[in-house]
Amino acid sequence: MKFAFAFFFAQFTMVNSVKVVSGNSEIKGNSALGMKLLSQARKLEQDGEDEVTWVVGYSLKFQGCHLVQQWNNDADEDDELRIEKKRLIRFRLCPTDSCTVSDAAGCGDGYGDYVLDLNTYIQAYYEMAEKQIEYDCEYYLNNQCDCNDDDGKGDDFDRDDCEYNCFYNAGKEQCIDEDQENFDVEKYLACGQLELENENRKLEENEEEEIQYYVGPYCAEQGGGVFLGVFNEDSCSQFADDYEGKTTFEELTGESLPYSSESLVGMECFSCQEINNNEDNEDNEDNEQVWEECEAIYNSAGKCESNLAEGIMENPNSNACAYIEGVKITRSDGVVFSTEPRTNPVVTSFIVIFAMAFAAMCFYVYYLRTRLGVKKDTLM
């Protein structure tokens, strides 16, 4: 009986240790194999990068935020986290003329799928968004707001008031300059130490040491957004409180944490074509440029370009397709969810078979013991 149990346990362990990888299989995003494949995919891309001018006709479409946990090789001290969180953004490059905001997938054909670490994507995306807002506001001001202080204006004319009223009445609050010196979002797009005035700093109860807090982006619970949170260590893996650090931030500053309830990344289609400010240029098509940040995002990402239209680029890159397939995203219009990993059907089948074999072996052993017992009684 003990032998049977040991045999079954050995078989069960062997089955669970086997990784089955086929052409249609998915590799889990948080697996060591997946992280290794992604690293190799990026290396291959950097060794032979294609010209990325074709990206000028495509738009970024956020697909979801995914969280994996991995061993922290840099943890030396006892108080440092041994398991750190790795946050990844999955995004799509859709043809600009067919990319739609209402469709969570963005487009259904002619696209490429990509994955990149959260901090790199957010920093580049935020910088592009800020430049886009600056251009839109300047364009609206010059063409829709009559705020030039010319001879036709009265002595009581105030240019600042004119611009404020023009933007406010048009619903362009993002164009109104506000005092944001107390909190610079760009400092915390990567995990950064929270800077506070001395009078707002907390002291530990028993030690005269300042408690250091850090602010950085994190994935929403279902992966459909990216928010800012407050953390108590410099990898931004452990929240400062049970409310993603929002309570701690309010206690320290008396204000609400920006982007704690509004996502840093929207569901819009963000064109990779850089804005052309040269209005005198009659042939703009010959001067179309790719956003520098969009090019950086593309070059740094793991790529799956098997669905790109034929002829778009000479050498489509599909090195990260297996990894991206493991970062499962379920889409519905306006909502993005990260789904739980599915069980491996091959492993499940082997477990069932060995369980049945174990049960049959136990029955057979019981049968033999019973028969031997009957014969022994007969002889006596």
CSV table of C-alpha atoms in Angstrom, one decimal:
chain,number,residue,atom,x,y,z
A,1,MET,CA,0.0,0.0,0.0
A,2,LYS,CA,2.8,2.4,0.9
A,3,PHE,CA,4.5,1.5,-2.4
A,4,ALA,CA,1.4,2.3,-4.4
A,5,PHE,CA,1.0,5.7,-2.7
A,6,ALA,CA,4.7,6.5,-3.3
A,7,PHE,CA,4.4,5.5,-6.9
A,8,PHE,CA,1.3,7.7,-7.4
A,9,PHE,CA,2.9,10.7,-5.8
A,10,ALA,CA,6.1,10.4,-7.9
A,11,GLN,CA,4.0,10.3,-11.1
A,12,PHE,CA,1.9,13.3,-9.9
A,13,THR,CA,5.0,15.3,-9.2
A,14,MET,CA,6.5,14.4,-12.6
A,15,VAL,CA,3.4,15.5,-14.5
A,16,ASN,CA,3.2,18.8,-12.8
A,17,SER,CA,6.9,19.5,-13.5
A,18,VAL,CA,6.5,19.0,-17.2
A,19,LYS,CA,6.1,22.1,-19.4
A,20,VAL,CA,4.2,21.4,-22.7
A,21,VAL,CA,4.8,24.0,-25.3
A,22,SER,CA,3.2,23.7,-28.7
A,23,GLY,CA,2.6,26.0,-31.6
A,24,ASN,CA,-0.9,26.9,-30.2
A,25,SER,CA,0.0,26.9,-26.5
A,26,GLU,CA,0.1,30.0,-24.3
A,27,ILE,CA,3.0,30.8,-22.0
A,28,LYS,CA,1.9,32.4,-18.8
A,29,GLY,CA,3.1,36.0,-18.4
A,30,ASN,CA,4.3,35.4,-14.8
A,31,SER,CA,6.3,32.3,-15.6
A,32,ALA,CA,10.1,32.1,-15.6
A,33,LEU,CA,9.9,30.7,-19.2
A,34,GLY,CA,7.7,33.6,-20.2
A,35,MET,CA,10.0,36.3,-18.8
A,36,LYS,CA,13.0,34.6,-20.4
A,37,LEU,CA,11.3,34.5,-23.8
A,38,LEU,CA,10.3,38.1,-23.6
A,39,SER,CA,13.9,39.1,-22.7
A,40,GLN,CA,15.2,37.1,-25.7
A,41,ALA,CA,12.6,38.7,-28.0
A,42,ARG,CA,13.7,42.2,-27.0
A,43,LYS,CA,17.4,41.3,-27.6
A,44,LEU,CA,16.6,40.0,-31.1
A,45,GLU,CA,14.7,43.2,-31.8
A,46,GLN,CA,17.5,45.5,-30.6
A,47,ASP,CA,20.0,43.5,-32.7
A,48,GLY,CA,18.1,44.1,-35.9
A,49,GLU,CA,15.6,47.0,-35.6
A,50,ASP,CA,13.6,47.8,-38.7
A,51,GLU,CA,12.8,51.2,-39.9
A,52,VAL,CA,9.8,52.4,-37.9
A,53,THR,CA,8.5,55.1,-40.2
A,54,TRP,CA,5.5,52.9,-41.0
A,55,VAL,CA,4.3,53.6,-37.4
A,56,VAL,CA,3.3,57.1,-38.5
A,57,GLY,CA,0.1,55.7,-39.9
A,58,TYR,CA,-0.8,53.9,-36.7
A,59,SER,CA,-2.3,54.7,-33.3
A,60,LEU,CA,-1.6,53.4,-29.8
A,61,LYS,CA,-4.5,51.6,-28.2
A,62,PHE,CA,-4.3,50.6,-24.5
A,63,GLN,CA,-5.3,46.9,-24.1
A,64,GLY,CA,-4.7,46.4,-20.4
A,65,CYS,CA,-2.3,46.4,-17.4
A,66,HIS,CA,-1.0,43.1,-16.1
A,67,LEU,CA,0.7,42.3,-12.8
A,68,VAL,CA,3.3,39.5,-12.3
A,69,GLN,CA,5.4,38.7,-9.3
A,70,GLN,CA,9.0,37.7,-9.5
A,71,TRP,CA,12.0,37.1,-7.2
A,72,ASN,CA,13.9,40.3,-6.3
A,73,ASN,CA,17.6,39.5,-7.0
A,74,ASP,CA,18.6,42.9,-5.7
A,75,ALA,CA,17.2,42.4,-2.2
A,76,ASP,CA,20.2,42.3,0.2
A,77,GLU,CA,18.8,43.5,3.5
A,78,ASP,CA,16.4,41.6,5.7
A,79,ASP,CA,13.8,44.4,5.4
A,80,GLU,CA,13.8,44.4,1.6
A,81,LEU,CA,11.1,42.6,-0.3
A,82,ARG,CA,12.1,39.2,-1.7
A,83,ILE,CA,9.2,39.1,-4.0
A,84,GLU,CA,8.7,42.2,-6.2
A,85,LYS,CA,5.8,43.1,-8.5
A,86,LYS,CA,6.4,43.6,-12.2
A,87,ARG,CA,3.8,45.6,-14.0
A,88,LEU,CA,3.3,45.2,-17.7
A,89,ILE,CA,1.3,47.2,-20.3
A,90,ARG,CA,-0.3,45.4,-23.2
A,91,PHE,CA,-1.1,47.7,-26.1
A,92,ARG,CA,-2.0,47.5,-29.8
A,93,LEU,CA,-0.9,49.5,-32.8
A,94,CYS,CA,-4.0,50.0,-35.0
A,95,PRO,CA,-4.2,51.7,-38.4
A,96,THR,CA,-5.2,55.2,-37.5
A,97,ASP,CA,-8.0,55.4,-40.0
A,98,SER,CA,-9.7,52.3,-38.6
A,99,CYS,CA,-8.9,52.7,-34.9
A,100,THR,CA,-12.0,53.4,-32.8
A,101,VAL,CA,-12.5,54.6,-29.2
A,102,SER,CA,-15.7,52.8,-28.6
A,103,ASP,CA,-14.2,49.4,-29.4
A,104,ALA,CA,-12.0,48.2,-26.5
A,105,ALA,CA,-9.8,46.2,-28.9
A,106,GLY,CA,-9.3,49.3,-31.1
A,107,CYS,CA,-9.4,47.4,-34.4
A,108,GLY,CA,-10.0,43.9,-35.7
A,109,ASP,CA,-7.3,43.5,-38.4
A,110,GLY,CA,-4.1,44.9,-39.7
A,111,TYR,CA,-2.7,45.4,-36.1
A,112,GLY,CA,0.3,44.5,-34.0
A,113,ASP,CA,0.2,43.5,-30.4
A,114,TYR,CA,2.9,44.6,-27.9
A,115,VAL,CA,3.9,44.3,-24.3
A,116,LEU,CA,6.1,46.7,-22.3
A,117,ASP,CA,6.9,47.4,-18.7
A,118,LEU,CA,4.5,49.9,-17.1
A,119,ASN,CA,7.0,52.7,-16.2
A,120,THR,CA,8.5,52.9,-19.6
A,121,TYR,CA,5.1,53.1,-21.3
A,122,ILE,CA,3.6,55.5,-18.9
A,123,GLN,CA,6.5,58.0,-19.1
A,124,ALA,CA,6.5,58.1,-22.9
A,125,TYR,CA,2.7,58.2,-23.1
A,126,TYR,CA,2.3,61.0,-20.6
A,127,GLU,CA,4.9,63.1,-22.3
A,128,MET,CA,3.1,62.7,-25.7
A,129,ALA,CA,-0.2,63.5,-24.1
A,130,GLU,CA,1.1,66.6,-22.5
A,131,LYS,CA,2.6,67.8,-25.9
A,132,GLN,CA,-0.7,67.0,-27.6
A,133,ILE,CA,-2.7,69.1,-25.0
A,134,GLU,CA,-0.2,72.0,-25.3
A,135,TYR,CA,-0.6,72.0,-29.1
A,136,ASP,CA,-4.4,71.7,-29.0
A,137,CYS,CA,-4.7,74.6,-26.5
A,138,GLU,CA,-2.3,76.8,-28.4
A,139,TYR,CA,-4.2,76.1,-31.7
A,140,TYR,CA,-7.6,76.8,-30.1
A,141,LEU,CA,-6.3,80.0,-28.5
A,142,ASN,CA,-4.9,81.4,-31.7
A,143,ASN,CA,-7.9,80.5,-33.8
A,144,GLN,CA,-10.9,80.7,-31.5
A,145,CYS,CA,-10.1,83.1,-28.7
A,146,ASP,CA,-9.8,86.8,-29.5
A,147,CYS,CA,-7.4,87.6,-26.7
A,148,ASN,CA,-4.8,89.7,-28.5
A,149,ASP,CA,-4.2,93.1,-26.8
A,150,ASP,CA,-4.7,95.2,-29.9
A,151,ASP,CA,-6.0,98.8,-30.3
A,152,GLY,CA,-9.6,97.6,-30.4
A,153,LYS,CA,-9.5,96.5,-26.7
A,154,GLY,CA,-10.4,98.8,-23.9
A,155,ASP,CA,-8.1,100.0,-21.1
A,156,ASP,CA,-9.6,97.4,-18.7
A,157,PHE,CA,-8.8,94.5,-21.0
A,158,ASP,CA,-6.9,91.6,-19.2
A,159,ARG,CA,-5.4,89.0,-21.5
A,160,ASP,CA,-5.2,86.3,-18.8
A,161,ASP,CA,-8.9,86.7,-17.9
A,162,CYS,CA,-9.8,86.6,-21.6
A,163,GLU,CA,-7.9,83.3,-22.1
A,164,TYR,CA,-9.3,81.8,-18.9
A,165,ASN,CA,-12.9,82.6,-19.9
A,166,CYS,CA,-12.4,81.4,-23.5
A,167,PHE,CA,-11.0,78.0,-22.4
A,168,TYR,CA,-13.6,77.6,-19.6
A,169,ASN,CA,-16.6,78.4,-21.8
A,170,ALA,CA,-15.3,75.9,-24.3
A,171,GLY,CA,-15.0,73.2,-21.7
A,172,LYS,CA,-11.2,73.0,-22.1
A,173,GLU,CA,-10.2,73.0,-18.4
A,174,GLN,CA,-7.0,71.2,-19.3
A,175,CYS,CA,-5.8,74.4,-21.0
A,176,ILE,CA,-6.2,76.5,-17.9
A,177,ASP,CA,-3.0,77.1,-16.1
A,178,GLU,CA,-3.3,76.0,-12.5
A,179,ASP,CA,-0.7,76.0,-9.7
A,180,GLN,CA,0.6,72.4,-9.7
A,181,GLU,CA,3.9,73.2,-7.9
A,182,ASN,CA,2.8,71.1,-4.9
A,183,PHE,CA,2.6,67.9,-6.9
A,184,ASP,CA,4.6,67.2,-10.1
A,185,VAL,CA,3.0,64.1,-11.7
A,186,GLU,CA,6.0,63.5,-13.9
A,187,LYS,CA,8.3,62.9,-10.9
A,188,TYR,CA,6.2,59.9,-10.0
A,189,LEU,CA,5.5,58.2,-13.3
A,190,ALA,CA,8.3,55.9,-12.2
A,191,CYS,CA,8.5,55.0,-8.5
A,192,GLY,CA,9.7,58.1,-6.8
A,193,GLN,CA,10.1,59.3,-3.2
A,194,LEU,CA,7.3,61.5,-2.1
A,195,GLU,CA,8.6,65.0,-1.4
A,196,LEU,CA,6.8,66.8,1.4
A,197,GLU,CA,7.3,70.0,3.5
A,198,ASN,CA,9.0,69.3,6.8
A,199,GLU,CA,5.9,70.1,8.8
A,200,ASN,CA,4.0,67.5,7.0
A,201,ARG,CA,6.4,64.6,7.6
A,202,LYS,CA,5.4,61.7,9.9
A,203,LEU,CA,7.7,60.5,12.5
A,204,GLU,CA,7.9,56.9,13.7
A,205,GLU,CA,6.4,56.5,17.2
A,206,ASN,CA,9.5,55.2,18.9
A,207,GLU,CA,12.3,56.4,16.7
A,208,GLU,CA,13.2,59.9,15.5
A,209,GLU,CA,13.5,58.8,11.9
A,210,GLU,CA,11.4,60.1,9.1
A,211,ILE,CA,9.2,57.5,7.4
A,212,GLN,CA,9.9,57.5,3.7
A,213,TYR,CA,7.0,57.1,1.3
A,214,TYR,CA,7.0,56.5,-2.4
A,215,VAL,CA,4.5,57.3,-5.2
A,216,GLY,CA,4.2,55.4,-8.4
A,217,PRO,CA,1.8,53.9,-11.0
A,218,TYR,CA,0.1,50.6,-10.5
A,219,CYS,CA,-2.4,48.4,-12.3
A,220,ALA,CA,-6.1,48.6,-11.5
A,221,GLU,CA,-7.5,45.4,-9.9
A,222,GLN,CA,-9.1,44.2,-13.2
A,223,GLY,CA,-6.3,45.7,-15.4
A,224,GLY,CA,-8.5,48.3,-17.1
A,225,GLY,CA,-6.6,51.4,-15.8
A,226,VAL,CA,-3.4,52.7,-14.4
A,227,PHE,CA,-3.5,54.8,-11.2
A,228,LEU,CA,-1.1,56.5,-8.8
A,229,GLY,CA,-0.6,55.0,-5.3
A,230,VAL,CA,1.5,55.6,-2.2
A,231,PHE,CA,3.9,52.9,-1.1
A,232,ASN,CA,6.2,52.3,1.8
A,233,GLU,CA,9.2,51.0,0.0
A,234,ASP,CA,11.2,52.0,-3.1
A,235,SER,CA,10.0,49.4,-5.5
A,236,CYS,CA,6.4,50.5,-5.2
A,237,SER,CA,5.2,47.0,-4.5
A,238,GLN,CA,3.7,47.4,-1.0
A,239,PHE,CA,0.9,49.9,-0.5
A,240,ALA,CA,1.2,52.3,2.5
A,241,ASP,CA,-2.4,51.5,3.6
A,242,ASP,CA,-5.4,49.4,2.7
A,243,TYR,CA,-6.6,52.0,0.2
A,244,GLU,CA,-3.7,52.1,-2.2
A,245,GLY,CA,-2.1,54.8,-0.2
A,246,LYS,CA,-4.8,57.4,-0.7
A,247,THR,CA,-5.5,57.7,3.0
A,248,THR,CA,-1.8,58.2,3.8
A,249,PHE,CA,-1.5,60.9,1.2
A,250,GLU,CA,-4.5,62.8,2.5
A,251,GLU,CA,-3.2,62.6,6.0
A,252,LEU,CA,0.2,63.9,5.0
A,253,THR,CA,-0.9,66.7,2.6
A,254,GLY,CA,-4.5,67.4,3.4
A,255,GLU,CA,-5.2,66.9,-0.4
A,256,SER,CA,-6.4,64.1,-2.6
A,257,LEU,CA,-3.8,62.1,-4.5
A,258,PRO,CA,-3.9,63.0,-8.3
A,259,TYR,CA,-4.8,60.2,-10.6
A,260,SER,CA,-5.8,58.0,-7.7
A,261,SER,CA,-9.3,57.5,-9.2
A,262,GLU,CA,-8.7,58.8,-12.7
A,263,SER,CA,-6.6,56.5,-15.0
A,264,LEU,CA,-3.3,57.9,-16.3
A,265,VAL,CA,-3.9,56.0,-19.6
A,266,GLY,CA,-7.1,56.5,-21.6
A,267,MET,CA,-8.9,54.2,-24.0
A,268,GLU,CA,-8.6,56.7,-26.9
A,269,CYS,CA,-6.6,56.0,-30.0
A,270,PHE,CA,-3.4,58.0,-29.7
A,271,SER,CA,-1.8,58.7,-33.1
A,272,CYS,CA,1.9,58.1,-33.5
A,273,GLN,CA,2.1,60.9,-36.1
A,274,GLU,CA,3.9,63.9,-34.6
A,275,ILE,CA,2.1,67.2,-34.8
A,276,ASN,CA,3.4,69.4,-37.6
A,277,ASN,CA,3.5,73.0,-36.3
A,278,ASN,CA,4.6,74.4,-39.7
A,279,GLU,CA,1.4,75.9,-41.1
A,280,ASP,CA,3.2,77.4,-44.1
A,281,ASN,CA,4.2,74.0,-45.4
A,282,GLU,CA,1.9,73.0,-48.2
A,283,ASP,CA,3.1,69.4,-48.5
A,284,ASN,CA,2.7,68.1,-45.0
A,285,GLU,CA,2.6,64.5,-46.1
A,286,ASP,CA,6.3,64.6,-47.1
A,287,ASN,CA,7.2,65.8,-43.6
A,288,GLU,CA,5.2,63.3,-41.5
A,289,GLN,CA,7.2,62.3,-38.5
A,290,VAL,CA,6.8,59.6,-35.8
A,291,TRP,CA,6.6,60.8,-32.2
A,292,GLU,CA,10.0,60.2,-30.6
A,293,GLU,CA,8.2,58.7,-27.6
A,294,CYS,CA,6.1,56.4,-29.8
A,295,GLU,CA,9.2,55.2,-31.5
A,296,ALA,CA,10.9,54.5,-28.2
A,297,ILE,CA,7.8,52.6,-27.0
A,298,TYR,CA,7.8,50.5,-30.1
A,299,ASN,CA,11.6,49.7,-30.1
A,300,SER,CA,11.5,48.7,-26.4
A,301,ALA,CA,8.4,46.5,-26.5
A,302,GLY,CA,8.0,42.8,-27.0
A,303,LYS,CA,6.3,42.3,-30.4
A,304,CYS,CA,3.7,40.1,-32.0
A,305,GLU,CA,3.2,41.4,-35.5
A,306,SER,CA,1.6,38.3,-37.1
A,307,ASN,CA,-1.6,40.3,-37.8
A,308,LEU,CA,0.0,43.3,-39.5
A,309,ALA,CA,-1.1,43.8,-43.1
A,310,GLU,CA,1.2,42.3,-45.7
A,311,GLY,CA,3.8,44.7,-47.1
A,312,ILE,CA,3.7,47.2,-44.1
A,313,MET,CA,7.2,46.2,-43.1
A,314,GLU,CA,9.9,44.0,-44.5
A,315,ASN,CA,10.4,41.8,-41.5
A,316,PRO,CA,7.4,41.6,-39.1
A,317,ASN,CA,8.5,40.5,-35.6
A,318,SER,CA,6.6,37.8,-33.8
A,319,ASN,CA,9.2,36.8,-31.2
A,320,ALA,CA,6.9,37.7,-28.2
A,321,CYS,CA,3.6,36.2,-29.5
A,322,ALA,CA,3.7,33.2,-27.1
A,323,TYR,CA,4.4,35.5,-24.2
A,324,ILE,CA,1.7,38.0,-25.1
A,325,GLU,CA,-0.8,35.2,-25.6
A,326,GLY,CA,-0.1,34.3,-21.9
A,327,VAL,CA,-1.0,37.8,-20.8
A,328,LYS,CA,-4.7,37.2,-21.3
A,329,ILE,CA,-7.0,40.2,-21.7
A,330,THR,CA,-10.8,40.0,-21.9
A,331,ARG,CA,-12.3,43.0,-23.7
A,332,SER,CA,-15.8,44.5,-23.6
A,333,ASP,CA,-16.6,48.0,-24.9
A,334,GLY,CA,-15.1,50.5,-22.5
A,335,VAL,CA,-13.9,47.8,-20.0
A,336,VAL,CA,-10.7,45.8,-19.9
A,337,PHE,CA,-10.2,42.8,-17.6
A,338,SER,CA,-7.2,40.7,-16.9
A,339,THR,CA,-8.4,37.1,-16.8
A,340,GLU,CA,-7.1,34.4,-14.5
A,341,PRO,CA,-4.7,31.8,-16.1
A,342,ARG,CA,-6.4,28.7,-17.4
A,343,THR,CA,-5.4,25.2,-16.3
A,344,ASN,CA,-3.4,23.1,-18.6
A,345,PRO,CA,-5.7,20.4,-20.1
A,346,VAL,CA,-2.8,18.0,-20.7
A,347,VAL,CA,-1.7,18.1,-17.1
A,348,THR,CA,-5.3,17.8,-15.9
A,349,SER,CA,-5.8,14.7,-18.0
A,350,PHE,CA,-2.7,13.0,-16.7
A,351,ILE,CA,-3.8,13.8,-13.1
A,352,VAL,CA,-7.2,12.2,-13.7
A,353,ILE,CA,-5.7,9.1,-15.3
A,354,PHE,CA,-3.2,8.5,-12.5
A,355,ALA,CA,-5.9,9.1,-9.9
A,356,MET,CA,-8.0,6.4,-11.5
A,357,ALA,CA,-5.0,4.1,-11.7
A,358,PHE,CA,-4.2,4.7,-8.1
A,359,ALA,CA,-7.8,3.9,-7.1
A,360,ALA,CA,-7.7,0.7,-9.1
A,361,MET,CA,-4.4,-0.3,-7.5
A,362,CYS,CA,-5.8,0.2,-4.1
A,363,PHE,CA,-8.9,-1.9,-4.9
A,364,TYR,CA,-6.6,-4.6,-6.3
A,365,VAL,CA,-4.5,-4.6,-3.2
A,366,TYR,CA,-7.6,-4.8,-1.0
A,367,TYR,CA,-8.9,-7.7,-3.1
A,368,LEU,CA,-5.6,-9.7,-2.8
A,369,ARG,CA,-5.5,-9.2,1.0
A,370,THR,CA,-9.1,-10.4,1.3
A,371,ARG,CA,-8.5,-13.5,-0.9
A,372,LEU,CA,-5.3,-14.4,1.1
A,373,GLY,CA,-7.2,-14.0,4.3
A,374,VAL,CA,-10.0,-16.4,3.2
A,375,LYS,CA,-7.4,-19.1,2.1
A,376,LYS,CA,-5.6,-18.8,5.4
A,377,ASP,CA,-8.8,-19.4,7.3
A,378,THR,CA,-9.6,-22.4,5.2
A,379,LEU,CA,-6.3,-24.0,5.8
A,380,MET,CA,-6.7,-23.5,9.6
